[in-house]
Amino acid sequence: MPDSVDAAAVRRWCATGLVALRRHEDEINALNVYPVPDGDTGTNLVLTLAAAVDSLTAAAEDRALGAVLRTAARAALLGARGNSGIILAQLFKGLAESLADTETAGGPELARALDHAAKTAYLAVAAPVEGTVLSVGAAAARAANAAVLRVAAGEPVGAASGTGGDGSAGSAGSVGAAGDTVAAVARAAADGARAALARTPEQLPALARAGVVDAGGRGLVVRHGDLVETLIEEAAPEFATRVPTITSRPAAAGRAPGAGRPTGEHRPAEMEREAGSDEFGYEVQYLLDAPAEAVDRLRDVLGRSGDSLVVIGDERTWHVHVHVNDVGAAIEAGIEAGRPSRITVTRFADQIAARQGLALIPQQRERAVVVVCTGAGLGELLTAEGATVLGGTPSTGEILEAIKATGAGRVVVLPNDPNVLATATAAAAEARAVGIRAGVVPTRSPVQALAAMAVRDHHRRFEDDVIAMAEAAARCRSAEVTIASREALTVAGRCQPGDVLAIVDGEVNLIGQDVCQTAVQLLDRMLTAGGELVTLIAGQGAPAELGETLRAHVEGAWPFVEVQCYEGGQPHYPLLVGVE
């Protein structure tokens, strides 16, 4: 049994982890909060880790622990797909930063690295949410650090708190003070992750309604099980496969908002959003020389006046970033806290590239748009509008290559899916680092992309054009009609396999039996709140008469509303709807 983690152990961990994630890929994909067969968290994790494994194979000469982790982290970032892939890449980054100058890591070093990785993952999310992979990672880190303390005190160490995450007895072969600290830390982290995964439905009502645990958290449990297997050099399948059985049930009554959140630097918010709102028009950044207690007060002040708040630093020097409307108030808050310097103010989504002497990429044209969407018809429609189209769920690297391939110096990315937003944001940051001014408009649906494309004006400043596109996308209310693939409890009631679901702004709004009838009801509900233009995009499985049925209904019931119908060919969703 090894007494430390070295570069070879990391290589084994990644290789065995890829095998394990592939084995559990379909299971993780099925942990979807909506009864729609489009969950791909497992696939995204597999593809992200595969990129890391490929990079380690190519860099076989690396023998230092820090170098191997840095290689894996960089490859995972560029290969990341979906929010889950971005979080996995951030976990690798945190491990690499913590172990950068370490040849081998013992138990205490491993525990500190897991803790730093969890904090790094939280910083990657603008508004972290409990009941997700973030809280599972934080719980694993806390359990690992607790194991170090117990070993140092000479206490026996088994599971994180004496029992496994499913209430079973702790791991066999408890480790005492004379035993292997690394194994104790790995076992404790695995048990802590499983216990936290079991709590995720209590923290997120959507998980409880769907009767599932968090998919990303489930993937992280598999990863921690692989770590145990790697370090103790024996099969430890109970860590990878044993998870609590969750049945559909309402959220725990009386639970306080945010209960179960980690303490310290994690500081999660209770809003499920991973990007800045277009409610705020300016980005303010500055360095701040101030004591820690003053910075705590500053966080509270800025948190009430804006969003996308990040404050990181040490005991005296801090970097402050926030999106606000009142620029003066944000700077004044910094002056009250200490001494701000290097103050920069830009419009929302105008992240200035830190060129640092890097040459600009040759430009054949001034501006371009990269759009992510699936469906042949949608692709043709957006290409006709002048966009470069990527299908499926592209990785960070694939989006970055598409940005570069446009040959433009200013590029807007439209992700069209909340699960693509994180990778699009990461790709835009990579593009800015090589001199391309890239911005992301956080579109959730292709109908919002069409609205954003319609208001482009190359005569405007690029930053103003990005804002105009974001405003147009935000004014377009989006909805989807799909077919339930399994039984689930939704906010509109319980659905059964084969039921027609109308989803508005991410929530099931209607449950019906017929696609055309449900779509008519959906349009009436959306137009009751107002609207002048309805965009309908028919997908795979749409009835042949759907477009004409809806057009005739709108013309009769809402005579002053214009209707546009397109064949999109998108999977899973027979109909996409936009109302402007």
Coordinates of C-alpha atoms in Angstrom, one line a residue:
M1 CA 0.0 0.0 0.0
P2 CA 1.6 3.3 -1.0
D3 CA 2.2 6.0 1.6
S4 CA 2.0 8.9 -0.7
V5 CA 0.6 10.2 -4.0
D6 CA 3.0 10.7 -6.9
A7 CA 2.8 11.4 -10.6
A8 CA 2.4 7.7 -11.4
A9 CA -0.5 7.5 -9.0
V10 CA -2.2 10.4 -10.7
R11 CA -1.8 8.7 -14.1
R12 CA -3.4 5.5 -12.7
W13 CA -6.2 7.5 -11.0
C14 CA -7.1 9.2 -14.3
A15 CA -6.9 6.0 -16.3
T16 CA -9.0 3.9 -13.9
G17 CA -11.4 6.9 -13.4
L18 CA -12.1 7.0 -17.2
V19 CA -12.9 3.3 -17.1
A20 CA -15.2 3.8 -14.1
L21 CA -17.0 6.8 -15.5
R22 CA -17.6 5.0 -18.8
R23 CA -19.1 2.2 -16.8
H24 CA -21.5 4.6 -15.0
E25 CA -22.1 7.0 -17.9
D26 CA -25.6 5.9 -18.7
E27 CA -26.6 5.8 -15.0
I28 CA -25.3 9.4 -14.5
N29 CA -27.0 10.6 -17.6
A30 CA -30.3 9.2 -16.3
L31 CA -30.0 11.4 -13.2
N32 CA -31.8 14.3 -14.8
V33 CA -34.1 16.7 -12.9
Y34 CA -36.6 16.7 -15.8
P35 CA -38.1 13.6 -17.3
V36 CA -36.7 14.4 -20.7
P37 CA -34.1 12.1 -22.3
D38 CA -31.5 14.8 -22.9
G39 CA -29.4 14.4 -19.8
D40 CA -25.7 14.2 -20.7
T41 CA -23.8 14.8 -17.5
G42 CA -22.2 11.4 -17.6
T43 CA -21.1 11.8 -21.2
N44 CA -19.7 15.3 -20.5
L45 CA -17.6 13.9 -17.6
V46 CA -16.3 11.0 -19.7
L47 CA -15.3 13.3 -22.6
T48 CA -13.6 15.8 -20.2
L49 CA -11.6 13.2 -18.4
A50 CA -10.7 11.5 -21.7
A51 CA -9.1 14.7 -22.8
A52 CA -7.0 14.7 -19.6
V53 CA -6.0 11.1 -20.0
D54 CA -5.0 11.7 -23.7
S55 CA -2.8 14.6 -22.6
L56 CA -1.0 12.5 -20.0
T57 CA -0.4 9.8 -22.6
A58 CA 1.1 12.4 -25.0
A59 CA 3.2 13.9 -22.1
A60 CA 4.6 10.5 -21.0
E61 CA 7.9 12.2 -20.1
D62 CA 6.4 14.2 -17.2
R63 CA 7.5 12.6 -14.0
A64 CA 6.8 15.4 -11.5
L65 CA 3.5 15.4 -9.6
G66 CA 2.8 19.1 -10.2
A67 CA 3.6 18.9 -14.0
V68 CA 1.3 15.9 -14.5
L69 CA -1.6 17.6 -12.7
R70 CA -1.0 20.9 -14.6
T71 CA -1.1 18.9 -17.9
A72 CA -4.3 17.2 -16.9
A73 CA -5.9 20.4 -15.7
R74 CA -5.1 22.3 -18.9
A75 CA -6.4 19.4 -21.1
A76 CA -9.5 19.0 -19.0
L77 CA -10.3 22.7 -19.4
L78 CA -9.9 22.7 -23.2
G79 CA -11.8 19.4 -23.4
A80 CA -14.5 20.3 -20.9
R81 CA -18.1 19.8 -22.0
G82 CA -21.0 21.2 -20.1
N83 CA -21.1 22.6 -16.6
S84 CA -20.0 19.3 -15.1
G85 CA -16.9 19.2 -17.3
I86 CA -15.9 22.8 -16.3
I87 CA -16.2 21.9 -12.6
L88 CA -14.1 18.7 -13.1
A89 CA -11.5 20.8 -14.9
Q90 CA -11.5 23.3 -12.0
L91 CA -11.0 20.5 -9.5
F92 CA -8.0 19.4 -11.5
K93 CA -6.7 23.0 -11.5
G94 CA -7.1 23.2 -7.7
L95 CA -5.2 20.0 -7.2
A96 CA -2.4 21.2 -9.5
E97 CA -2.1 24.6 -7.7
S98 CA -2.0 23.0 -4.3
L99 CA 0.6 20.4 -5.2
A100 CA 2.6 22.4 -7.7
D101 CA 5.9 22.2 -5.8
T102 CA 5.4 18.8 -4.3
E103 CA 7.1 15.7 -5.5
T104 CA 4.9 13.4 -3.5
A105 CA 1.9 14.1 -1.4
G106 CA 1.2 12.4 2.0
G107 CA -2.2 12.4 3.7
P108 CA -2.1 16.0 5.0
E109 CA -1.0 17.4 1.6
L110 CA -3.7 15.4 -0.2
A111 CA -6.3 16.7 2.2
R112 CA -5.2 20.3 1.7
A113 CA -5.2 19.8 -2.1
L114 CA -8.8 18.4 -2.0
D115 CA -9.8 21.4 0.0
H116 CA -8.2 23.9 -2.4
A117 CA -9.7 22.1 -5.3
A118 CA -13.2 22.4 -3.8
K119 CA -12.7 26.1 -3.2
T120 CA -11.4 26.6 -6.8
A121 CA -14.5 24.9 -8.1
Y122 CA -16.7 27.2 -6.1
L123 CA -14.9 30.2 -7.6
A124 CA -15.6 29.0 -11.1
V125 CA -19.4 29.5 -10.5
A126 CA -20.8 33.0 -10.3
A127 CA -23.6 31.9 -8.0
P128 CA -22.9 28.5 -6.5
V129 CA -25.8 26.3 -5.5
E130 CA -25.9 23.8 -2.7
G131 CA -27.1 20.3 -3.5
T132 CA -24.7 20.1 -6.5
V133 CA -21.3 18.7 -7.3
L134 CA -19.8 21.7 -5.5
S135 CA -21.3 20.7 -2.1
V136 CA -20.2 17.1 -2.7
G137 CA -16.6 18.2 -3.3
A138 CA -16.6 20.4 -0.3
A139 CA -17.9 17.6 1.9
A140 CA -15.2 15.3 0.7
A141 CA -12.6 17.9 1.5
R142 CA -13.9 18.4 5.0
A143 CA -14.0 14.7 5.6
A144 CA -10.4 14.4 4.4
N145 CA -9.2 17.1 6.7
A146 CA -11.0 15.6 9.6
A147 CA -9.3 12.2 8.9
V148 CA -5.9 13.9 9.1
L149 CA -6.7 15.2 12.5
R150 CA -8.0 11.9 13.8
V151 CA -4.9 10.1 12.5
A152 CA -2.7 12.7 14.2
A153 CA -4.6 12.1 17.4
G154 CA -4.1 8.4 17.2
E155 CA -7.8 7.7 16.7
P156 CA -9.0 4.9 14.4
V157 CA -10.2 6.1 11.0
G158 CA -12.8 4.4 8.9
A159 CA -15.6 6.2 7.2
A160 CA -16.0 9.9 7.4
S161 CA -18.2 9.8 10.4
G162 CA -18.5 6.2 11.3
T163 CA -21.0 5.3 8.7
G164 CA -21.2 5.2 4.9
G165 CA -23.2 7.7 2.9
D166 CA -26.1 5.2 2.8
G167 CA -26.1 4.7 6.6
S168 CA -24.2 1.4 6.4
A169 CA -21.1 0.7 8.4
G170 CA -17.9 2.5 7.5
S171 CA -15.2 1.1 5.3
A172 CA -13.7 -2.2 6.3
G173 CA -10.1 -2.0 7.5
S174 CA -10.2 1.1 9.6
V175 CA -6.8 2.8 9.7
G176 CA -5.3 3.9 13.0
A177 CA -2.5 6.4 13.8
A178 CA 0.1 3.9 12.8
G179 CA -1.6 3.1 9.5
D180 CA -1.4 4.8 6.2
T181 CA -2.6 8.4 6.4
V182 CA -3.0 8.6 2.6
A183 CA -5.4 5.7 2.6
A184 CA -7.3 7.1 5.5
V185 CA -7.7 10.5 3.8
A186 CA -8.9 8.9 0.5
R187 CA -11.4 6.6 2.3
A188 CA -12.8 9.5 4.4
A189 CA -13.1 11.7 1.3
A190 CA -15.0 9.0 -0.5
D191 CA -17.4 8.4 2.4
G192 CA -17.9 12.2 2.8
A193 CA -18.7 12.5 -0.9
R194 CA -21.3 9.7 -0.7
A195 CA -22.9 11.1 2.4
A196 CA -23.1 14.6 0.8
L197 CA -24.6 13.1 -2.4
A198 CA -27.4 11.5 -0.3
R199 CA -28.3 15.0 1.0
T200 CA -28.5 16.7 -2.4
P201 CA -32.3 16.1 -2.7
E202 CA -32.8 17.8 0.6
Q203 CA -30.9 20.8 -0.6
L204 CA -32.4 21.1 -4.1
P205 CA -36.2 20.6 -4.3
A206 CA -36.0 19.9 -8.1
L207 CA -33.9 16.8 -7.3
A208 CA -36.4 15.7 -4.7
R209 CA -39.3 16.1 -7.1
A210 CA -37.5 14.1 -9.7
G211 CA -36.5 11.4 -7.3
V212 CA -32.8 11.6 -8.1
V213 CA -29.5 12.7 -6.6
D214 CA -27.3 15.3 -8.3
A215 CA -25.7 13.9 -11.5
G216 CA -22.4 15.8 -11.2
G217 CA -22.2 14.8 -7.6
R218 CA -22.7 11.2 -8.5
G219 CA -19.8 11.5 -11.0
L220 CA -17.6 12.9 -8.3
V221 CA -18.4 10.0 -6.0
V222 CA -17.2 7.7 -8.7
R223 CA -14.0 9.7 -9.0
H224 CA -13.3 9.5 -5.2
G225 CA -13.9 5.8 -5.3
D226 CA -11.3 5.6 -8.0
L227 CA -8.9 7.4 -5.8
V228 CA -9.3 4.9 -3.0
E229 CA -8.8 2.0 -5.5
T230 CA -5.7 3.7 -6.9
L231 CA -4.1 4.4 -3.5
I232 CA -4.8 1.1 -1.7
E233 CA -4.1 -0.9 -4.9
E234 CA -7.0 -3.2 -4.5
A235 CA -10.6 -3.2 -5.8
A236 CA -12.9 -0.9 -3.8
P237 CA -16.1 -1.2 -5.8
E238 CA -18.3 -0.1 -2.9
F239 CA -17.0 3.4 -3.2
A240 CA -17.9 3.7 -6.8
T241 CA -21.2 1.9 -6.9
R242 CA -22.8 2.2 -3.5
V243 CA -25.1 5.2 -3.4
P244 CA -28.3 5.7 -1.4
T245 CA -31.6 4.9 -3.1
I246 CA -33.6 8.0 -3.6
T247 CA -37.3 7.9 -4.3
S248 CA -39.6 10.7 -5.4
R249 CA -40.6 12.8 -2.4
P250 CA -41.2 16.4 -1.6
A251 CA -38.3 18.5 -0.1
A252 CA -37.8 18.1 3.6
A253 CA -40.3 20.3 5.4
G254 CA -39.0 23.1 7.5
R255 CA -35.5 23.0 6.2
A256 CA -33.9 26.4 6.4
P257 CA -32.7 28.0 3.1
G258 CA -29.1 27.2 2.5
A259 CA -28.9 24.5 5.2
G260 CA -26.0 22.2 4.9
R261 CA -23.8 24.8 3.2
P262 CA -20.1 24.7 3.9
T263 CA -18.5 27.5 5.9
G264 CA -15.6 29.8 5.1
E265 CA -14.7 30.7 1.6
H266 CA -17.4 28.7 -0.2
R267 CA -20.2 31.2 0.6
P268 CA -22.9 29.8 -1.8
A269 CA -25.8 31.8 -3.0
E270 CA -29.3 30.3 -3.3
M271 CA -29.9 31.1 -6.9
E272 CA -29.4 28.6 -9.7
R273 CA -27.5 30.8 -12.1
E274 CA -24.0 30.6 -13.5
A275 CA -23.6 33.8 -15.4
G276 CA -24.2 37.5 -14.8
S277 CA -27.6 38.9 -15.4
D278 CA -28.2 41.4 -18.1
E279 CA -29.9 43.5 -15.5
F280 CA -26.5 45.0 -14.7
G281 CA -24.7 47.1 -17.3
Y282 CA -21.1 47.5 -16.1
E283 CA -18.2 45.5 -14.9
V284 CA -16.1 47.0 -12.1
Q285 CA -12.7 45.6 -11.1
Y286 CA -10.0 46.9 -8.8
L287 CA -7.2 45.8 -6.5
L288 CA -7.9 46.6 -2.9
D289 CA -5.6 47.0 0.1
A290 CA -7.8 46.3 3.1
P291 CA -8.1 44.1 6.2
A292 CA -10.1 40.9 6.0
E293 CA -12.9 42.2 8.2
A294 CA -13.4 45.2 6.0
V295 CA -13.5 42.9 2.9
D296 CA -16.3 40.9 4.6
R297 CA -18.4 44.0 4.9
L298 CA -17.5 45.0 1.3
R299 CA -18.8 41.6 0.0
D300 CA -22.1 42.2 1.7
V301 CA -22.4 45.7 0.2
L302 CA -21.5 44.7 -3.3
G303 CA -23.6 41.5 -3.1
R304 CA -26.7 43.7 -2.5
S305 CA -26.0 46.1 -5.4
G306 CA -24.9 43.7 -8.2
D307 CA -24.0 40.2 -9.2
S308 CA -21.1 38.1 -10.5
L309 CA -19.2 39.1 -7.4
V310 CA -15.8 37.6 -6.9
V311 CA -13.4 38.8 -4.1
I312 CA -10.2 36.8 -3.8
G313 CA -6.9 37.6 -2.2
D314 CA -4.8 37.2 0.9
E315 CA -4.9 39.0 4.3
R316 CA -4.2 42.5 2.8
T317 CA -4.4 42.5 -1.0
W318 CA -7.6 41.6 -2.8
H319 CA -9.0 41.5 -6.3
V320 CA -12.6 42.7 -6.5
H321 CA -14.9 42.0 -9.5
V322 CA -18.6 42.8 -9.7
H323 CA -21.3 43.6 -12.2
V324 CA -23.4 46.7 -11.2
N325 CA -25.4 49.6 -12.6
D326 CA -24.1 52.2 -10.1
V327 CA -20.4 52.3 -10.9
G328 CA -19.7 55.1 -8.4
A329 CA -21.3 53.2 -5.5
A330 CA -19.2 50.1 -6.2
I331 CA -16.0 52.2 -6.2
E332 CA -17.0 54.2 -3.1
A333 CA -17.6 50.9 -1.3
G334 CA -14.0 50.0 -2.0
I335 CA -12.8 53.3 -0.7
E336 CA -14.7 52.8 2.5
A337 CA -13.1 49.3 2.9
G338 CA -9.5 50.3 2.1
R339 CA -7.4 51.7 -0.7
P340 CA -8.5 50.6 -4.2
S341 CA -6.1 50.8 -7.2
R342 CA -6.0 49.7 -10.8
I343 CA -9.7 50.5 -11.2
T344 CA -11.2 49.4 -14.5
V345 CA -14.8 49.9 -15.6
T346 CA -16.2 48.2 -18.7
R347 CA -19.7 47.6 -20.0
F348 CA -21.3 44.2 -19.2
A349 CA -19.7 41.3 -21.1
D350 CA -16.8 43.6 -22.2
Q351 CA -13.9 41.6 -20.7
I352 CA -10.8 43.3 -21.9
A353 CA -8.2 40.9 -23.2
A354 CA -4.9 40.8 -21.2
R355 CA -2.7 40.8 -24.2
Q356 CA 0.6 40.9 -22.3
G357 CA 2.6 41.1 -25.5
L358 CA 0.8 38.3 -27.3
A359 CA 0.3 38.9 -31.0
L360 CA -3.1 39.4 -32.5
I361 CA -4.5 36.5 -34.6
P362 CA -4.7 37.5 -38.2
Q363 CA -8.1 39.0 -39.0
Q364 CA -9.9 38.5 -42.2
R365 CA -13.1 40.2 -41.0
E366 CA -14.0 42.4 -38.1
R367 CA -16.9 40.6 -36.3
A368 CA -18.4 37.1 -36.1
V369 CA -20.9 35.1 -34.2
V370 CA -20.5 31.5 -33.0
V371 CA -23.7 29.6 -32.2
V372 CA -24.2 26.2 -30.6
C373 CA -27.3 24.3 -31.7
T374 CA -28.4 20.9 -32.7
G375 CA -30.6 20.1 -35.7
A376 CA -30.0 20.4 -39.5
G377 CA -32.7 23.0 -40.1
L378 CA -31.6 25.2 -37.2
G379 CA -28.0 25.0 -38.4
E380 CA -29.0 26.1 -41.9
L381 CA -31.2 28.9 -40.5
L382 CA -28.4 30.3 -38.3
T383 CA -25.8 29.9 -41.0
A384 CA -28.0 31.9 -43.3
E385 CA -28.0 34.6 -40.6
G386 CA -24.2 34.7 -40.8
A387 CA -23.3 32.6 -37.8
T388 CA -20.7 29.9 -37.5
V389 CA -22.6 26.9 -36.1
L390 CA -21.4 24.1 -33.8
G391 CA -23.5 21.1 -33.2
G392 CA -24.1 19.0 -30.1
T393 CA -22.4 19.8 -26.8
P394 CA -19.0 21.1 -27.9
S395 CA -15.9 21.2 -25.6
T396 CA -14.1 24.4 -24.5
G397 CA -11.4 23.7 -27.1
E398 CA -13.9 23.1 -29.9
I399 CA -15.6 26.4 -29.2
L400 CA -12.2 28.1 -29.0
E401 CA -11.2 26.7 -32.3
A402 CA -14.5 27.9 -33.9
I403 CA -13.9 31.4 -32.5
K404 CA -10.4 31.4 -34.0
A405 CA -11.6 29.9 -37.3
T406 CA -13.9 32.9 -37.9
G407 CA -10.8 35.0 -38.5
A408 CA -12.6 37.9 -36.7
G409 CA -11.1 40.1 -34.0
R410 CA -14.5 40.4 -32.2
V411 CA -16.7 37.4 -31.7
V412 CA -20.0 36.8 -29.9
V413 CA -20.8 33.3 -28.7
L414 CA -24.4 32.2 -28.3
P415 CA -24.5 28.9 -26.2
N416 CA -28.3 28.3 -26.5
D417 CA -28.2 25.8 -23.6
P418 CA -27.5 26.4 -19.9
N419 CA -25.3 23.3 -20.0
V420 CA -23.1 24.9 -22.6
L421 CA -22.8 28.3 -21.0
A422 CA -19.8 27.4 -18.8
T423 CA -17.7 26.0 -21.6
A424 CA -18.6 28.9 -23.8
T425 CA -17.5 31.3 -21.1
A426 CA -14.2 29.4 -20.6
A427 CA -13.6 29.4 -24.4
A428 CA -14.2 33.2 -24.6
A429 CA -11.7 33.7 -21.8
E430 CA -9.1 31.6 -23.7
A431 CA -9.8 33.6 -26.8
R432 CA -9.3 36.9 -25.0
A433 CA -5.9 35.7 -23.8
V434 CA -4.7 35.5 -27.4
G435 CA -6.1 38.9 -28.5
I436 CA -9.6 38.1 -29.7
R437 CA -12.3 40.2 -28.0
A438 CA -14.9 37.6 -27.3
G439 CA -18.2 37.9 -25.4
V440 CA -20.9 35.5 -24.4
V441 CA -24.6 36.3 -24.6
P442 CA -26.2 33.7 -22.2
T443 CA -28.9 32.4 -24.5
R444 CA -30.9 29.4 -23.2
S445 CA -32.6 28.5 -26.5
P446 CA -32.1 28.9 -30.3
V447 CA -35.2 31.2 -30.4
Q448 CA -33.2 33.6 -28.2
A449 CA -30.3 33.3 -30.6
L450 CA -32.5 34.3 -33.5
A451 CA -33.7 37.3 -31.5
A452 CA -30.1 38.3 -30.7
M453 CA -29.0 37.9 -34.3
A454 CA -31.8 40.1 -35.5
V455 CA -30.5 43.2 -33.7
R456 CA -26.9 43.0 -34.7
D457 CA -25.5 46.3 -36.0
H458 CA -21.8 46.4 -37.1
H459 CA -22.0 50.2 -37.1
R460 CA -22.3 50.1 -33.3
R461 CA -19.4 49.7 -30.9
F462 CA -18.8 46.0 -30.4
E463 CA -19.5 46.3 -26.7
D464 CA -22.8 48.1 -27.3
D465 CA -23.7 45.5 -29.9
V466 CA -23.1 42.7 -27.3
I467 CA -25.4 44.5 -24.9
A468 CA -28.1 45.0 -27.5
M469 CA -28.0 41.3 -28.4
A470 CA -28.2 40.3 -24.7
E471 CA -31.2 42.6 -24.2
A472 CA -33.0 41.2 -27.3
A473 CA -32.3 37.6 -26.1
A474 CA -33.6 38.5 -22.6
R475 CA -36.8 40.0 -24.1
C476 CA -37.5 36.7 -25.9
R477 CA -39.4 34.3 -23.5
S478 CA -38.6 30.8 -24.5
A479 CA -40.4 27.4 -24.0
E480 CA -40.1 23.9 -25.2
V481 CA -42.6 21.1 -25.9
T482 CA -41.2 17.6 -25.3
I483 CA -42.3 14.0 -24.3
A484 CA -41.7 12.6 -20.9
S485 CA -39.4 9.6 -20.8
R486 CA -40.2 8.5 -17.3
E487 CA -42.5 9.1 -14.4
A488 CA -41.6 12.2 -12.3
L489 CA -43.1 14.8 -10.0
T490 CA -43.0 18.3 -11.5
V491 CA -44.4 21.6 -10.4
A492 CA -47.3 21.1 -12.8
G493 CA -48.1 17.7 -11.2
R494 CA -47.0 14.1 -11.7
C495 CA -46.2 13.0 -15.3
Q496 CA -46.0 9.5 -16.8
P497 CA -43.9 8.2 -19.7
G498 CA -45.4 9.5 -23.0
D499 CA -47.0 12.6 -21.5
V500 CA -46.5 15.8 -23.4
L501 CA -44.7 18.5 -21.3
A502 CA -44.6 22.2 -21.9
I503 CA -41.5 23.7 -20.2
V504 CA -41.3 27.5 -19.7
D505 CA -38.1 29.0 -18.4
G506 CA -36.9 25.7 -17.2
E507 CA -40.0 24.6 -15.3
V508 CA -42.7 22.2 -16.5
N509 CA -45.8 24.4 -17.0
L510 CA -48.3 22.1 -18.6
I511 CA -48.8 18.3 -18.8
G512 CA -50.9 17.1 -21.7
Q513 CA -51.6 14.1 -24.0
D514 CA -51.4 15.7 -27.4
V515 CA -48.6 17.7 -28.8
C516 CA -50.8 20.1 -30.8
Q517 CA -53.3 20.7 -28.0
T518 CA -50.6 21.2 -25.4
A519 CA -48.8 23.6 -27.7
V520 CA -52.0 25.7 -28.3
Q521 CA -52.5 25.9 -24.5
L522 CA -48.8 26.9 -24.1
L523 CA -49.1 29.7 -26.6
D524 CA -52.2 31.1 -25.0
R525 CA -50.5 31.2 -21.6
M526 CA -47.4 32.9 -23.0
L527 CA -49.3 35.5 -25.0
T528 CA -51.6 36.4 -22.1
A529 CA -48.5 38.1 -20.7
G530 CA -48.1 40.0 -24.0
G531 CA -46.1 39.6 -27.2
E532 CA -45.9 40.8 -30.8
L533 CA -43.9 38.1 -32.5
V534 CA -44.1 34.3 -32.0
T535 CA -41.3 32.1 -33.4
L536 CA -42.0 28.4 -33.8
I537 CA -39.3 25.8 -34.5
A538 CA -40.5 22.3 -35.2
G539 CA -38.2 19.4 -34.2
Q540 CA -38.0 15.7 -34.6
G541 CA -41.2 13.9 -33.8
A542 CA -43.4 17.0 -34.5
P543 CA -46.8 16.2 -36.1
A544 CA -46.9 17.3 -39.7
E545 CA -49.8 19.7 -39.0
L546 CA -48.3 21.3 -35.9
G547 CA -47.0 24.5 -37.6
E548 CA -50.3 25.3 -39.5
T549 CA -52.4 24.4 -36.5
L550 CA -50.5 26.9 -34.3
R551 CA -50.4 29.5 -37.0
A552 CA -54.2 29.3 -37.5
H553 CA -54.8 29.4 -33.8
V554 CA -52.7 32.6 -33.2
E555 CA -54.3 34.3 -36.2
G556 CA -57.7 33.6 -34.8
A557 CA -57.1 34.2 -31.1
W558 CA -54.3 36.8 -31.2
P559 CA -54.8 38.7 -34.5
F560 CA -52.2 41.3 -33.8
V561 CA -49.4 38.8 -33.2
E562 CA -47.0 37.8 -36.1
V563 CA -46.0 34.1 -36.4
Q564 CA -42.8 32.7 -37.9
C565 CA -42.5 29.0 -38.4
Y566 CA -39.3 27.0 -39.2
E567 CA -38.2 23.4 -39.5
G568 CA -35.4 23.0 -37.0
G569 CA -34.9 19.2 -36.8
Q570 CA -33.7 19.4 -33.2
P571 CA -33.9 16.1 -31.2
H572 CA -35.9 15.6 -28.0
Y573 CA -38.1 18.7 -28.5
P574 CA -40.8 18.6 -31.1
L575 CA -41.4 22.3 -30.6
L576 CA -39.4 25.3 -29.5
V577 CA -41.3 28.5 -28.9
G578 CA -40.1 32.1 -28.6
V579 CA -42.3 35.1 -27.7
E580 CA -41.1 38.7 -28.2

